Amino acid sequence: MTFLFSPKVRPFVDETLESYLLRVVAENFFGSYEELSLAIREELHELDFDAHGAFPIELKTLNVYHAKHNSHFRMRALGLLESLLGLPAFELQKLALFKSDKSFNGASAVHRDGVDIPLCYIRYSDEKGKSSIPICPHCLTEDGYVKQVWHIKLIDVCVKHRCNLIHHCPQCQQPLNYIENESLIYCSCGFELSKAEASIASKGDIALAENLMKAEYSPNNPLFQSSSISQRFAALFWYQKRYSADSASCLKEAGTFFSHWPENFYDELDRVSENAESKLIELFNHTAFHFIYGDLISSLPNLNAHEKEPHFIRVALNLYLTRLVERNPKSKKPNVADLLISISEAARILDTSHEQIYRLYQDGILRSSFRQKMRNRINPHIGVFFLREVIEYKCSFGRDKQRMYLSAW
Ligand SMILES: [Zn+2]
Ligand SMILES: [Zn+2]
């Protein structure tokens, strides 16, 4: 049943859902997205009472990740819209940004086409925000749609036309935002965006954007060596949190930082290790690892469970900690390798769950540094296990292997 005209040009694989819906608005001669959405709702009401209410009236809340609850109703509504437009099944769902079931160290993420991206890297993800969504005028001239990649805060260039994206209207200087303006080709002042002049982007910026988003890995920089784009975002997220980088310059700064990896990271950790003794209030074997090194372990990228290979930052840190323990053998006087690791940190190092760590403790494989009441659960965030013992236990399985440390039964 076709109720709406579908645009002559089918959805592009890299188009945003909002962009395609604006093309539907134009093609069907509606005055605004709201008129279209009310018409769609009315039609859906007949077809599926549950799903019709899930179809958003406002364009800025259209995308699936905006659904507060019941995102499956939103999906069903999109499926029904596909049939109203006479499109093949899943054609619109392929354009949507979904809430991801993964998180970047607790920060929520969105998902599209196999890639997870921290939500904080998505432009205009907060409906209250007034951020711009930049454009490439050459892309608009060629195909007249908005690309999903323009929504990624870390990207400010068009790799196809090798130019910088434009954030502000050259005529009225207002931030460009096609969702707010409900127009793919005009600014709200009437300026035709394809007439804007884009400056030439630097070769370095283009290479960074290209390497970040391409499926193959690039051998020159560990940041881009991972074949999974999600892992690259995990590295950027880690870098940004650790070094308080600004989203706009994060890709550039991280690109430079990781080109000296891991020597620069090891130098930084060596400085912390050398000063550790001067920071002590109690002896090393009564001091939490966290007290000296901060969130070094707990901030490690943690998408691993879903990835084929361990994250390169995790591999580098595990190697550092292993060497730290080797360089500081057990002696009468406690040393830096006797610092105390929490359950949550041990789980990160061994790449397993808190539950497994409790079992290793109950089985006597990991010893607590102080006497626990058997029935009390240990707070997962306080230092209890000696770093030395956790690392030695890990090394007994071979280096950097992902494996179960206990059988599942
Ligand atoms: Zn372009
Ligand atoms: Zn304008």
mmCIF file of C-alpha atoms and ligand atoms in Angstrom:
data_model
loop_
_atom_site.group_PDB
_atom_site.id
_atom_site.type_symbol
_atom_site.label_atom_id
_atom_site.label_comp_id
_atom_site.label_asym_id
_atom_site.label_seq_id
_atom_site.Cartn_x
_atom_site.Cartn_y
_atom_site.Cartn_z
ATOM 1 C CA MET A 1 0.000 0.000 0.000
ATOM 2 C CA THR A 2 1.652 3.177 -1.160
ATOM 3 C CA PHE A 3 0.273 6.309 0.375
ATOM 4 C CA LEU A 4 3.175 8.692 -0.104
ATOM 5 C CA PHE A 5 5.387 9.391 -3.075
ATOM 6 C CA SER A 6 8.828 8.105 -2.363
ATOM 7 C CA PRO A 7 11.606 10.399 -3.621
ATOM 8 C CA LYS A 8 12.828 9.569 -7.109
ATOM 9 C CA VAL A 9 16.292 9.059 -5.726
ATOM 10 C CA ARG A 10 16.469 6.122 -3.280
ATOM 11 C CA PRO A 11 18.098 6.600 0.143
ATOM 12 C CA PHE A 12 21.905 6.823 -0.110
ATOM 13 C CA VAL A 13 23.860 4.391 2.048
ATOM 14 C CA ASP A 14 25.555 7.238 3.926
ATOM 15 C CA GLU A 15 22.482 9.480 4.183
ATOM 16 C CA THR A 16 20.915 10.445 7.498
ATOM 17 C CA LEU A 17 17.366 9.377 8.279
ATOM 18 C CA GLU A 18 16.398 13.021 8.828
ATOM 19 C CA SER A 19 17.781 13.979 5.416
ATOM 20 C CA TYR A 20 15.760 11.306 3.647
ATOM 21 C CA LEU A 21 12.566 12.291 5.490
ATOM 22 C CA LEU A 22 13.097 15.913 4.424
ATOM 23 C CA ARG A 23 13.283 14.675 0.848
ATOM 24 C CA VAL A 24 9.957 12.884 1.416
ATOM 25 C CA VAL A 25 8.472 16.166 2.747
ATOM 26 C CA ALA A 26 9.602 18.049 -0.380
ATOM 27 C CA GLU A 27 8.528 15.355 -2.831
ATOM 28 C CA ASN A 28 5.032 15.173 -1.344
ATOM 29 C CA PHE A 29 4.525 18.947 -1.218
ATOM 30 C CA PHE A 30 4.103 19.171 2.531
ATOM 31 C CA GLY A 31 4.870 22.569 4.058
ATOM 32 C CA SER A 32 6.889 21.113 6.922
ATOM 33 C CA TYR A 33 8.045 17.888 8.502
ATOM 34 C CA GLU A 34 5.300 18.260 11.098
ATOM 35 C CA GLU A 35 2.595 18.152 8.405
ATOM 36 C CA LEU A 36 4.121 14.979 7.033
ATOM 37 C CA SER A 37 4.459 13.381 10.432
ATOM 38 C CA LEU A 38 0.838 14.128 11.360
ATOM 39 C CA ALA A 39 -0.321 12.597 8.081
ATOM 40 C CA ILE A 40 1.851 9.549 8.705
ATOM 41 C CA ARG A 41 0.520 9.220 12.241
ATOM 42 C CA GLU A 42 -3.049 9.327 10.992
ATOM 43 C CA GLU A 43 -2.325 6.606 8.480
ATOM 44 C CA LEU A 44 -0.436 4.492 11.024
ATOM 45 C CA HIS A 45 -3.336 4.838 13.448
ATOM 46 C CA GLU A 46 -5.395 2.676 11.131
ATOM 47 C CA LEU A 47 -2.643 0.146 10.643
ATOM 48 C CA ASP A 48 -1.062 -0.277 14.042
ATOM 49 C CA PHE A 49 -2.482 1.424 17.081
ATOM 50 C CA ASP A 50 0.569 0.763 19.276
ATOM 51 C CA ALA A 51 3.141 2.008 16.825
ATOM 52 C CA HIS A 52 1.398 5.124 15.561
ATOM 53 C CA GLY A 53 2.082 7.072 18.764
ATOM 54 C CA ALA A 54 5.744 6.183 18.473
ATOM 55 C CA PHE A 55 6.121 8.139 15.275
ATOM 56 C CA PRO A 56 7.724 11.432 16.310
ATOM 57 C CA ILE A 57 6.106 14.740 15.440
ATOM 58 C CA GLU A 58 9.377 16.642 15.576
ATOM 59 C CA LEU A 59 12.227 16.048 13.158
ATOM 60 C CA LYS A 60 14.861 16.472 15.866
ATOM 61 C CA THR A 61 13.502 13.496 17.778
ATOM 62 C CA LEU A 62 12.909 11.320 14.703
ATOM 63 C CA ASN A 63 15.988 9.140 14.944
ATOM 64 C CA VAL A 64 15.643 5.831 16.761
ATOM 65 C CA TYR A 65 18.217 6.617 19.455
ATOM 66 C CA HIS A 66 16.027 9.502 20.662
ATOM 67 C CA ALA A 67 13.220 7.107 21.670
ATOM 68 C CA LYS A 68 13.052 7.307 25.451
ATOM 69 C CA HIS A 69 11.263 3.982 25.824
ATOM 70 C CA ASN A 70 9.826 1.513 23.398
ATOM 71 C CA SER A 71 12.334 1.945 20.607
ATOM 72 C CA HIS A 72 10.859 -1.224 19.105
ATOM 73 C CA PHE A 73 7.642 0.750 18.476
ATOM 74 C CA ARG A 74 9.774 3.361 16.710
ATOM 75 C CA MET A 75 11.254 0.580 14.587
ATOM 76 C CA ARG A 76 7.802 -0.766 13.817
ATOM 77 C CA ALA A 77 6.641 2.718 12.873
ATOM 78 C CA LEU A 78 9.617 3.046 10.501
ATOM 79 C CA GLY A 79 8.803 -0.355 9.035
ATOM 80 C CA LEU A 80 5.232 0.797 8.377
ATOM 81 C CA LEU A 81 6.537 4.009 6.849
ATOM 82 C CA GLU A 82 8.647 1.917 4.478
ATOM 83 C CA SER A 83 5.474 0.278 3.229
ATOM 84 C CA LEU A 84 3.651 3.634 2.971
ATOM 85 C CA LEU A 85 6.503 4.812 0.756
ATOM 86 C CA GLY A 86 6.617 1.585 -1.205
ATOM 87 C CA LEU A 87 10.246 1.024 -0.173
ATOM 88 C CA PRO A 88 11.843 -2.389 0.319
ATOM 89 C CA ALA A 89 11.901 -3.640 3.912
ATOM 90 C CA PHE A 90 14.659 -2.213 6.157
ATOM 91 C CA GLU A 91 15.502 0.558 3.699
ATOM 92 C CA LEU A 92 14.780 3.266 6.324
ATOM 93 C CA GLN A 93 16.002 1.229 9.277
ATOM 94 C CA LYS A 94 19.402 1.029 7.610
ATOM 95 C CA LEU A 95 19.635 4.828 7.817
ATOM 96 C CA ALA A 96 18.736 5.044 11.492
ATOM 97 C CA LEU A 97 21.078 5.630 14.407
ATOM 98 C CA PHE A 98 20.250 3.164 17.148
ATOM 99 C CA LYS A 99 21.009 3.174 20.830
ATOM 100 C CA SER A 100 23.951 0.826 21.184
ATOM 101 C CA ASP A 101 23.935 -2.038 23.666
ATOM 102 C CA LYS A 102 27.618 -1.277 24.257
ATOM 103 C CA SER A 103 28.993 1.598 26.238
ATOM 104 C CA PHE A 104 32.308 3.427 26.275
ATOM 105 C CA ASN A 105 33.262 3.109 29.937
ATOM 106 C CA GLY A 106 29.711 3.805 31.010
ATOM 107 C CA ALA A 107 29.097 6.558 28.426
ATOM 108 C CA SER A 108 26.188 5.756 26.134
ATOM 109 C CA ALA A 109 26.746 5.065 22.470
ATOM 110 C CA VAL A 110 24.892 4.925 19.183
ATOM 111 C CA HIS A 111 25.165 2.279 16.525
ATOM 112 C CA ARG A 112 24.887 2.261 12.758
ATOM 113 C CA ASP A 113 26.114 -0.190 10.168
ATOM 114 C CA GLY A 114 28.247 -2.196 12.594
ATOM 115 C CA VAL A 115 29.978 0.830 14.134
ATOM 116 C CA ASP A 116 29.561 2.026 17.726
ATOM 117 C CA ILE A 117 30.202 5.709 18.418
ATOM 118 C CA PRO A 118 30.059 7.474 21.790
ATOM 119 C CA LEU A 119 26.885 9.554 21.841
ATOM 120 C CA CYS A 120 28.925 12.584 22.953
ATOM 121 C CA TYR A 121 30.581 12.547 19.500
ATOM 122 C CA ILE A 122 27.276 13.018 17.696
ATOM 123 C CA ARG A 123 26.453 16.589 16.720
ATOM 124 C CA TYR A 124 23.066 17.869 17.799
ATOM 125 C CA SER A 125 22.309 14.685 19.746
ATOM 126 C CA ASP A 126 20.962 16.729 22.626
ATOM 127 C CA GLU A 127 17.615 18.108 21.512
ATOM 128 C CA LYS A 128 18.100 21.193 23.645
ATOM 129 C CA GLY A 129 21.493 21.976 22.148
ATOM 130 C CA LYS A 130 21.888 24.493 19.352
ATOM 131 C CA SER A 131 24.997 23.066 17.776
ATOM 132 C CA SER A 132 25.652 23.316 14.071
ATOM 133 C CA ILE A 133 25.627 20.419 11.626
ATOM 134 C CA PRO A 134 28.201 21.404 9.016
ATOM 135 C CA ILE A 135 27.918 20.738 5.283
ATOM 136 C CA CYS A 136 30.056 20.252 2.203
ATOM 137 C CA PRO A 137 28.624 22.520 -0.540
ATOM 138 C CA HIS A 138 30.110 20.316 -3.300
ATOM 139 C CA CYS A 139 28.362 17.210 -1.940
ATOM 140 C CA LEU A 140 25.075 19.153 -1.756
ATOM 141 C CA THR A 141 25.496 20.296 -5.359
ATOM 142 C CA GLU A 142 26.135 16.750 -6.548
ATOM 143 C CA ASP A 143 23.499 14.782 -4.659
ATOM 144 C CA GLY A 144 21.447 17.112 -2.427
ATOM 145 C CA TYR A 145 21.447 15.066 0.767
ATOM 146 C CA VAL A 146 23.081 15.200 4.203
ATOM 147 C CA LYS A 147 25.718 12.610 5.072
ATOM 148 C CA GLN A 148 25.792 10.840 8.408
ATOM 149 C CA VAL A 149 29.499 11.547 8.752
ATOM 150 C CA TRP A 150 28.760 15.298 9.020
ATOM 151 C CA HIS A 151 27.117 14.497 12.338
ATOM 152 C CA ILE A 152 30.396 13.250 13.836
ATOM 153 C CA LYS A 153 32.002 15.958 15.953
ATOM 154 C CA LEU A 154 35.527 14.735 15.289
ATOM 155 C CA ILE A 155 35.195 15.229 11.544
ATOM 156 C CA ASP A 156 35.443 18.646 9.937
ATOM 157 C CA VAL A 157 36.433 17.845 6.363
ATOM 158 C CA CYS A 158 34.929 16.242 3.278
ATOM 159 C CA VAL A 159 37.355 13.549 2.168
ATOM 160 C CA LYS A 160 35.726 13.334 -1.275
ATOM 161 C CA HIS A 161 36.151 17.015 -2.121
ATOM 162 C CA ARG A 162 39.164 17.589 0.125
ATOM 163 C CA CYS A 163 37.640 20.715 1.661
ATOM 164 C CA ASN A 164 36.704 21.921 5.148
ATOM 165 C CA LEU A 165 33.068 21.541 6.132
ATOM 166 C CA ILE A 166 31.123 24.784 6.563
ATOM 167 C CA HIS A 167 29.541 25.432 9.953
ATOM 168 C CA HIS A 168 28.072 28.899 9.428
ATOM 169 C CA CYS A 169 25.986 30.486 6.709
ATOM 170 C CA PRO A 170 28.218 32.853 4.686
ATOM 171 C CA GLN A 171 25.303 35.307 4.371
ATOM 172 C CA CYS A 172 23.749 35.524 7.861
ATOM 173 C CA GLN A 173 26.578 33.870 9.858
ATOM 174 C CA GLN A 174 24.061 31.687 11.736
ATOM 175 C CA PRO A 175 25.109 28.118 12.575
ATOM 176 C CA LEU A 176 23.904 25.739 9.874
ATOM 177 C CA ASN A 177 21.530 23.070 11.077
ATOM 178 C CA TYR A 178 19.332 21.350 8.499
ATOM 179 C CA ILE A 179 17.226 19.691 11.203
ATOM 180 C CA GLU A 180 16.324 23.021 12.822
ATOM 181 C CA ASN A 181 15.842 24.730 9.441
ATOM 182 C CA GLU A 182 14.126 21.727 7.874
ATOM 183 C CA SER A 183 15.951 22.347 4.627
ATOM 184 C CA LEU A 184 18.720 20.428 2.925
ATOM 185 C CA ILE A 185 19.648 23.140 0.465
ATOM 186 C CA TYR A 186 18.813 26.522 2.016
ATOM 187 C CA CYS A 187 19.779 28.361 5.187
ATOM 188 C CA SER A 188 16.838 29.886 7.058
ATOM 189 C CA CYS A 189 17.857 33.274 5.581
ATOM 190 C CA GLY A 190 17.297 31.901 2.095
ATOM 191 C CA PHE A 191 20.961 31.474 1.122
ATOM 192 C CA GLU A 192 21.517 28.520 -1.207
ATOM 193 C CA LEU A 193 24.076 26.365 0.594
ATOM 194 C CA SER A 194 25.559 24.817 -2.539
ATOM 195 C CA LYS A 195 26.813 28.342 -3.414
ATOM 196 C CA ALA A 196 28.925 28.542 -0.259
ATOM 197 C CA GLU A 197 32.681 28.452 -0.751
ATOM 198 C CA ALA A 198 34.567 25.802 1.163
ATOM 199 C CA SER A 199 38.239 26.294 1.960
ATOM 200 C CA ILE A 200 40.782 23.625 1.036
ATOM 201 C CA ALA A 201 41.438 21.226 3.911
ATOM 202 C CA SER A 202 44.951 20.348 5.011
ATOM 203 C CA LYS A 203 46.333 17.008 3.817
ATOM 204 C CA GLY A 204 46.823 15.965 7.438
ATOM 205 C CA ASP A 205 43.172 16.575 8.376
ATOM 206 C CA ILE A 206 41.973 14.647 5.347
ATOM 207 C CA ALA A 207 44.239 11.694 6.114
ATOM 208 C CA LEU A 208 42.982 11.582 9.719
ATOM 209 C CA ALA A 209 39.309 11.639 8.715
ATOM 210 C CA GLU A 210 39.912 9.082 5.978
ATOM 211 C CA ASN A 211 41.813 6.706 8.254
ATOM 212 C CA LEU A 212 39.232 7.002 11.026
ATOM 213 C CA MET A 213 36.300 5.909 8.903
ATOM 214 C CA LYS A 214 37.773 3.454 6.412
ATOM 215 C CA ALA A 215 37.223 -0.256 6.829
ATOM 216 C CA GLU A 216 40.862 -1.274 6.275
ATOM 217 C CA TYR A 217 43.542 -0.505 8.788
ATOM 218 C CA SER A 218 46.363 1.908 8.214
ATOM 219 C CA PRO A 219 49.792 0.726 9.300
ATOM 220 C CA ASN A 220 51.356 4.101 10.139
ATOM 221 C CA ASN A 221 49.566 4.856 13.391
ATOM 222 C CA PRO A 222 48.298 2.438 16.076
ATOM 223 C CA LEU A 223 45.125 4.520 16.350
ATOM 224 C CA PHE A 224 44.163 3.324 12.873
ATOM 225 C CA GLN A 225 45.689 -0.128 13.035
ATOM 226 C CA SER A 226 42.562 -1.630 14.491
ATOM 227 C CA SER A 227 40.341 -2.924 11.735
ATOM 228 C CA SER A 228 37.289 -2.085 13.827
ATOM 229 C CA ILE A 229 36.120 1.528 13.588
ATOM 230 C CA SER A 230 34.454 1.160 17.018
ATOM 231 C CA GLN A 231 37.871 0.372 18.550
ATOM 232 C CA ARG A 232 39.262 3.585 17.036
ATOM 233 C CA PHE A 233 36.449 5.546 18.666
ATOM 234 C CA ALA A 234 37.233 3.758 21.936
ATOM 235 C CA ALA A 235 40.860 4.922 21.662
ATOM 236 C CA LEU A 236 39.780 8.498 20.935
ATOM 237 C CA PHE A 237 37.353 8.440 23.839
ATOM 238 C CA TRP A 238 40.130 7.159 26.128
ATOM 239 C CA TYR A 239 42.522 9.852 24.882
ATOM 240 C CA GLN A 240 39.961 12.609 25.300
ATOM 241 C CA LYS A 241 39.092 11.616 28.882
ATOM 242 C CA ARG A 242 42.702 11.108 29.938
ATOM 243 C CA TYR A 243 44.108 14.289 28.450
ATOM 244 C CA SER A 244 40.931 16.442 28.594
ATOM 245 C CA ALA A 245 40.978 17.158 24.884
ATOM 246 C CA ASP A 246 38.286 19.191 23.196
ATOM 247 C CA SER A 247 36.062 17.193 20.783
ATOM 248 C CA ALA A 248 36.849 19.588 17.937
ATOM 249 C CA SER A 249 40.621 19.038 18.148
ATOM 250 C CA CYS A 250 40.604 15.527 19.626
ATOM 251 C CA LEU A 251 41.248 13.643 16.370
ATOM 252 C CA LYS A 252 44.215 15.821 15.446
ATOM 253 C CA GLU A 253 45.774 15.733 18.927
ATOM 254 C CA ALA A 254 45.191 12.007 19.321
ATOM 255 C CA GLY A 255 46.605 11.359 15.847
ATOM 256 C CA THR A 256 49.868 13.035 16.887
ATOM 257 C CA PHE A 257 49.859 11.413 20.328
ATOM 258 C CA PHE A 258 49.405 7.869 19.018
ATOM 259 C CA SER A 259 52.057 8.331 16.333
ATOM 260 C CA HIS A 260 54.585 8.195 19.233
ATOM 261 C CA TRP A 261 52.835 5.274 20.912
ATOM 262 C CA PRO A 262 53.669 3.469 23.155
ATOM 263 C CA GLU A 263 56.985 5.148 24.087
ATOM 264 C CA ASN A 264 55.310 8.418 25.123
ATOM 265 C CA PHE A 265 52.773 6.547 27.252
ATOM 266 C CA TYR A 266 55.513 4.516 28.928
ATOM 267 C CA ASP A 267 57.569 7.668 29.632
ATOM 268 C CA GLU A 268 54.543 9.233 31.271
ATOM 269 C CA LEU A 269 53.905 6.137 33.408
ATOM 270 C CA ASP A 270 57.592 5.893 34.319
ATOM 271 C CA ARG A 271 57.439 9.412 35.740
ATOM 272 C CA VAL A 272 54.423 8.436 37.880
ATOM 273 C CA SER A 273 56.174 5.239 39.018
ATOM 274 C CA GLU A 274 59.360 7.109 39.943
ATOM 275 C CA ASN A 275 57.429 9.621 42.056
ATOM 276 C CA ALA A 276 55.176 7.023 43.641
ATOM 277 C CA GLU A 277 57.188 6.682 46.825
ATOM 278 C CA SER A 278 57.069 10.416 47.551
ATOM 279 C CA LYS A 279 53.248 10.342 47.368
ATOM 280 C CA LEU A 280 52.866 7.537 49.898
ATOM 281 C CA ILE A 281 51.083 8.063 53.195
ATOM 282 C CA GLU A 282 51.199 4.379 54.126
ATOM 283 C CA LEU A 283 53.388 1.579 52.823
ATOM 284 C CA PHE A 284 52.910 0.378 49.220
ATOM 285 C CA ASN A 285 51.160 -2.802 50.351
ATOM 286 C CA HIS A 286 48.547 -0.712 52.170
ATOM 287 C CA THR A 287 48.018 1.776 49.346
ATOM 288 C CA ALA A 288 45.505 1.546 46.516
ATOM 289 C CA PHE A 289 46.894 1.461 42.978
ATOM 290 C CA HIS A 290 44.306 4.108 42.181
ATOM 291 C CA PHE A 291 45.853 6.477 44.728
ATOM 292 C CA ILE A 292 49.102 6.590 42.745
ATOM 293 C CA TYR A 293 47.991 6.004 39.150
ATOM 294 C CA GLY A 294 44.411 7.394 39.149
ATOM 295 C CA ASP A 295 41.958 5.718 36.808
ATOM 296 C CA LEU A 296 44.702 4.224 34.620
ATOM 297 C CA ILE A 297 43.197 0.731 34.734
ATOM 298 C CA SER A 298 39.507 1.563 35.117
ATOM 299 C CA SER A 299 39.591 3.911 32.105
ATOM 300 C CA LEU A 300 40.855 1.223 29.712
ATOM 301 C CA PRO A 301 38.680 0.772 26.604
ATOM 302 C CA ASN A 302 36.228 -1.961 27.443
ATOM 303 C CA LEU A 303 34.550 -2.965 24.207
ATOM 304 C CA ASN A 304 36.742 -6.060 24.124
ATOM 305 C CA ALA A 305 34.177 -8.680 24.908
ATOM 306 C CA HIS A 306 32.634 -8.011 21.493
ATOM 307 C CA GLU A 307 35.849 -7.595 19.536
ATOM 308 C CA LYS A 308 38.114 -10.112 17.881
ATOM 309 C CA GLU A 309 41.363 -8.678 19.171
ATOM 310 C CA PRO A 310 42.254 -6.961 22.479
ATOM 311 C CA HIS A 311 42.407 -3.186 22.341
ATOM 312 C CA PHE A 312 45.922 -1.893 21.666
ATOM 313 C CA ILE A 313 45.799 0.451 24.691
ATOM 314 C CA ARG A 314 44.957 -2.487 26.943
ATOM 315 C CA VAL A 315 47.809 -4.538 25.430
ATOM 316 C CA ALA A 316 50.272 -1.669 26.004
ATOM 317 C CA LEU A 317 49.213 -1.135 29.611
ATOM 318 C CA ASN A 318 49.299 -4.845 30.442
ATOM 319 C CA LEU A 319 52.816 -5.004 29.071
ATOM 320 C CA TYR A 320 53.828 -2.006 31.170
ATOM 321 C CA LEU A 321 52.351 -3.487 34.362
ATOM 322 C CA THR A 322 54.017 -6.830 33.658
ATOM 323 C CA ARG A 323 57.399 -5.121 33.296
ATOM 324 C CA LEU A 324 56.733 -3.042 36.407
ATOM 325 C CA VAL A 325 56.192 -6.220 38.410
ATOM 326 C CA GLU A 326 59.291 -7.846 36.866
ATOM 327 C CA ARG A 327 61.442 -4.816 37.665
ATOM 328 C CA ASN A 328 60.197 -4.730 41.261
ATOM 329 C CA PRO A 329 60.564 -8.259 42.643
ATOM 330 C CA LYS A 330 59.108 -9.176 46.000
ATOM 331 C CA SER A 331 61.343 -8.141 48.854
ATOM 332 C CA LYS A 332 61.118 -7.428 52.575
ATOM 333 C CA LYS A 333 60.408 -3.802 51.871
ATOM 334 C CA PRO A 334 57.122 -3.422 49.941
ATOM 335 C CA ASN A 335 57.472 -1.731 46.542
ATOM 336 C CA VAL A 336 55.296 -0.339 43.765
ATOM 337 C CA ALA A 337 54.328 -3.838 42.561
ATOM 338 C CA ASP A 338 52.645 -4.418 45.937
ATOM 339 C CA LEU A 339 50.020 -1.719 45.375
ATOM 340 C CA LEU A 340 46.435 -2.852 45.853
ATOM 341 C CA ILE A 341 44.107 -3.521 42.944
ATOM 342 C CA SER A 342 40.313 -3.440 43.291
ATOM 343 C CA ILE A 343 37.946 -6.135 42.056
ATOM 344 C CA SER A 344 36.881 -3.862 39.251
ATOM 345 C CA GLU A 345 40.509 -3.173 38.222
ATOM 346 C CA ALA A 346 41.394 -6.870 38.420
ATOM 347 C CA ALA A 347 38.430 -7.592 36.141
ATOM 348 C CA ARG A 348 39.802 -5.084 33.608
ATOM 349 C CA ILE A 349 43.329 -6.519 33.720
ATOM 350 C CA LEU A 350 42.148 -10.102 33.388
ATOM 351 C CA ASP A 351 39.446 -9.044 30.926
ATOM 352 C CA THR A 352 36.701 -10.827 32.778
ATOM 353 C CA SER A 353 33.662 -10.111 34.957
ATOM 354 C CA HIS A 354 33.497 -9.070 38.625
ATOM 355 C CA GLU A 355 31.804 -12.405 39.246
ATOM 356 C CA GLN A 356 34.830 -14.323 37.957
ATOM 357 C CA ILE A 357 37.124 -12.273 40.188
ATOM 358 C CA TYR A 358 34.979 -13.114 43.233
ATOM 359 C CA ARG A 359 35.286 -16.765 42.279
ATOM 360 C CA LEU A 360 39.065 -16.519 41.954
ATOM 361 C CA TYR A 361 39.057 -14.990 45.424
ATOM 362 C CA GLN A 362 36.752 -17.630 46.904
ATOM 363 C CA ASP A 363 38.888 -20.372 45.359
ATOM 364 C CA GLY A 364 41.938 -18.869 47.016
ATOM 365 C CA ILE A 365 43.673 -18.068 43.719
ATOM 366 C CA LEU A 366 43.695 -14.340 44.426
ATOM 367 C CA ARG A 367 44.478 -13.420 48.032
ATOM 368 C CA SER A 368 42.964 -10.437 49.751
ATOM 369 C CA SER A 369 45.455 -8.097 51.398
ATOM 370 C CA PHE A 370 43.340 -8.007 54.545
ATOM 371 C CA ARG A 371 41.074 -10.384 56.379
ATOM 372 C CA GLN A 372 37.501 -10.280 55.095
ATOM 373 C CA LYS A 373 34.372 -11.463 56.805
ATOM 374 C CA MET A 374 33.406 -14.418 54.649
ATOM 375 C CA ARG A 375 29.800 -13.420 54.268
ATOM 376 C CA ASN A 376 30.500 -9.823 53.313
ATOM 377 C CA ARG A 377 30.895 -8.966 49.676
ATOM 378 C CA ILE A 378 33.991 -6.926 48.984
ATOM 379 C CA ASN A 379 33.367 -3.417 47.688
ATOM 380 C CA PRO A 380 34.478 -3.735 44.028
ATOM 381 C CA HIS A 381 36.193 -0.357 44.046
ATOM 382 C CA ILE A 382 38.567 -0.610 46.986
ATOM 383 C CA GLY A 383 42.089 -2.001 46.695
ATOM 384 C CA VAL A 384 42.224 -5.619 47.926
ATOM 385 C CA PHE A 385 44.523 -7.714 45.707
ATOM 386 C CA PHE A 386 48.244 -7.216 45.238
ATOM 387 C CA LEU A 387 49.053 -5.944 41.753
ATOM 388 C CA ARG A 388 51.927 -8.457 41.680
ATOM 389 C CA GLU A 389 49.646 -11.434 42.207
ATOM 390 C CA VAL A 390 47.062 -10.336 39.648
ATOM 391 C CA ILE A 391 49.770 -9.800 37.009
ATOM 392 C CA GLU A 392 51.544 -13.070 37.840
ATOM 393 C CA TYR A 393 48.256 -14.892 37.583
ATOM 394 C CA LYS A 394 47.569 -13.277 34.207
ATOM 395 C CA CYS A 395 51.059 -14.136 32.916
ATOM 396 C CA SER A 396 50.595 -17.766 33.887
ATOM 397 C CA PHE A 397 48.164 -17.956 30.940
ATOM 398 C CA GLY A 398 50.544 -16.373 28.453
ATOM 399 C CA ARG A 399 50.686 -12.737 27.536
ATOM 400 C CA ASP A 400 47.778 -10.817 26.037
ATOM 401 C CA LYS A 401 45.563 -13.782 25.476
ATOM 402 C CA GLN A 402 41.885 -13.388 25.978
ATOM 403 C CA ARG A 403 40.587 -16.408 27.768
ATOM 404 C CA MET A 404 38.436 -17.614 30.604
ATOM 405 C CA TYR A 405 40.328 -17.873 33.850
ATOM 406 C CA LEU A 406 37.907 -20.352 35.320
ATOM 407 C CA SER A 407 35.806 -22.942 33.626
ATOM 408 C CA ALA A 408 32.212 -21.888 33.332
ATOM 409 C CA TRP A 409 30.843 -24.837 35.306
HETATM 410 ZN ZN ZN B 1 31.990 16.901 -0.302
HETATM 411 ZN ZN ZN B 2 21.876 32.254 6.386
#
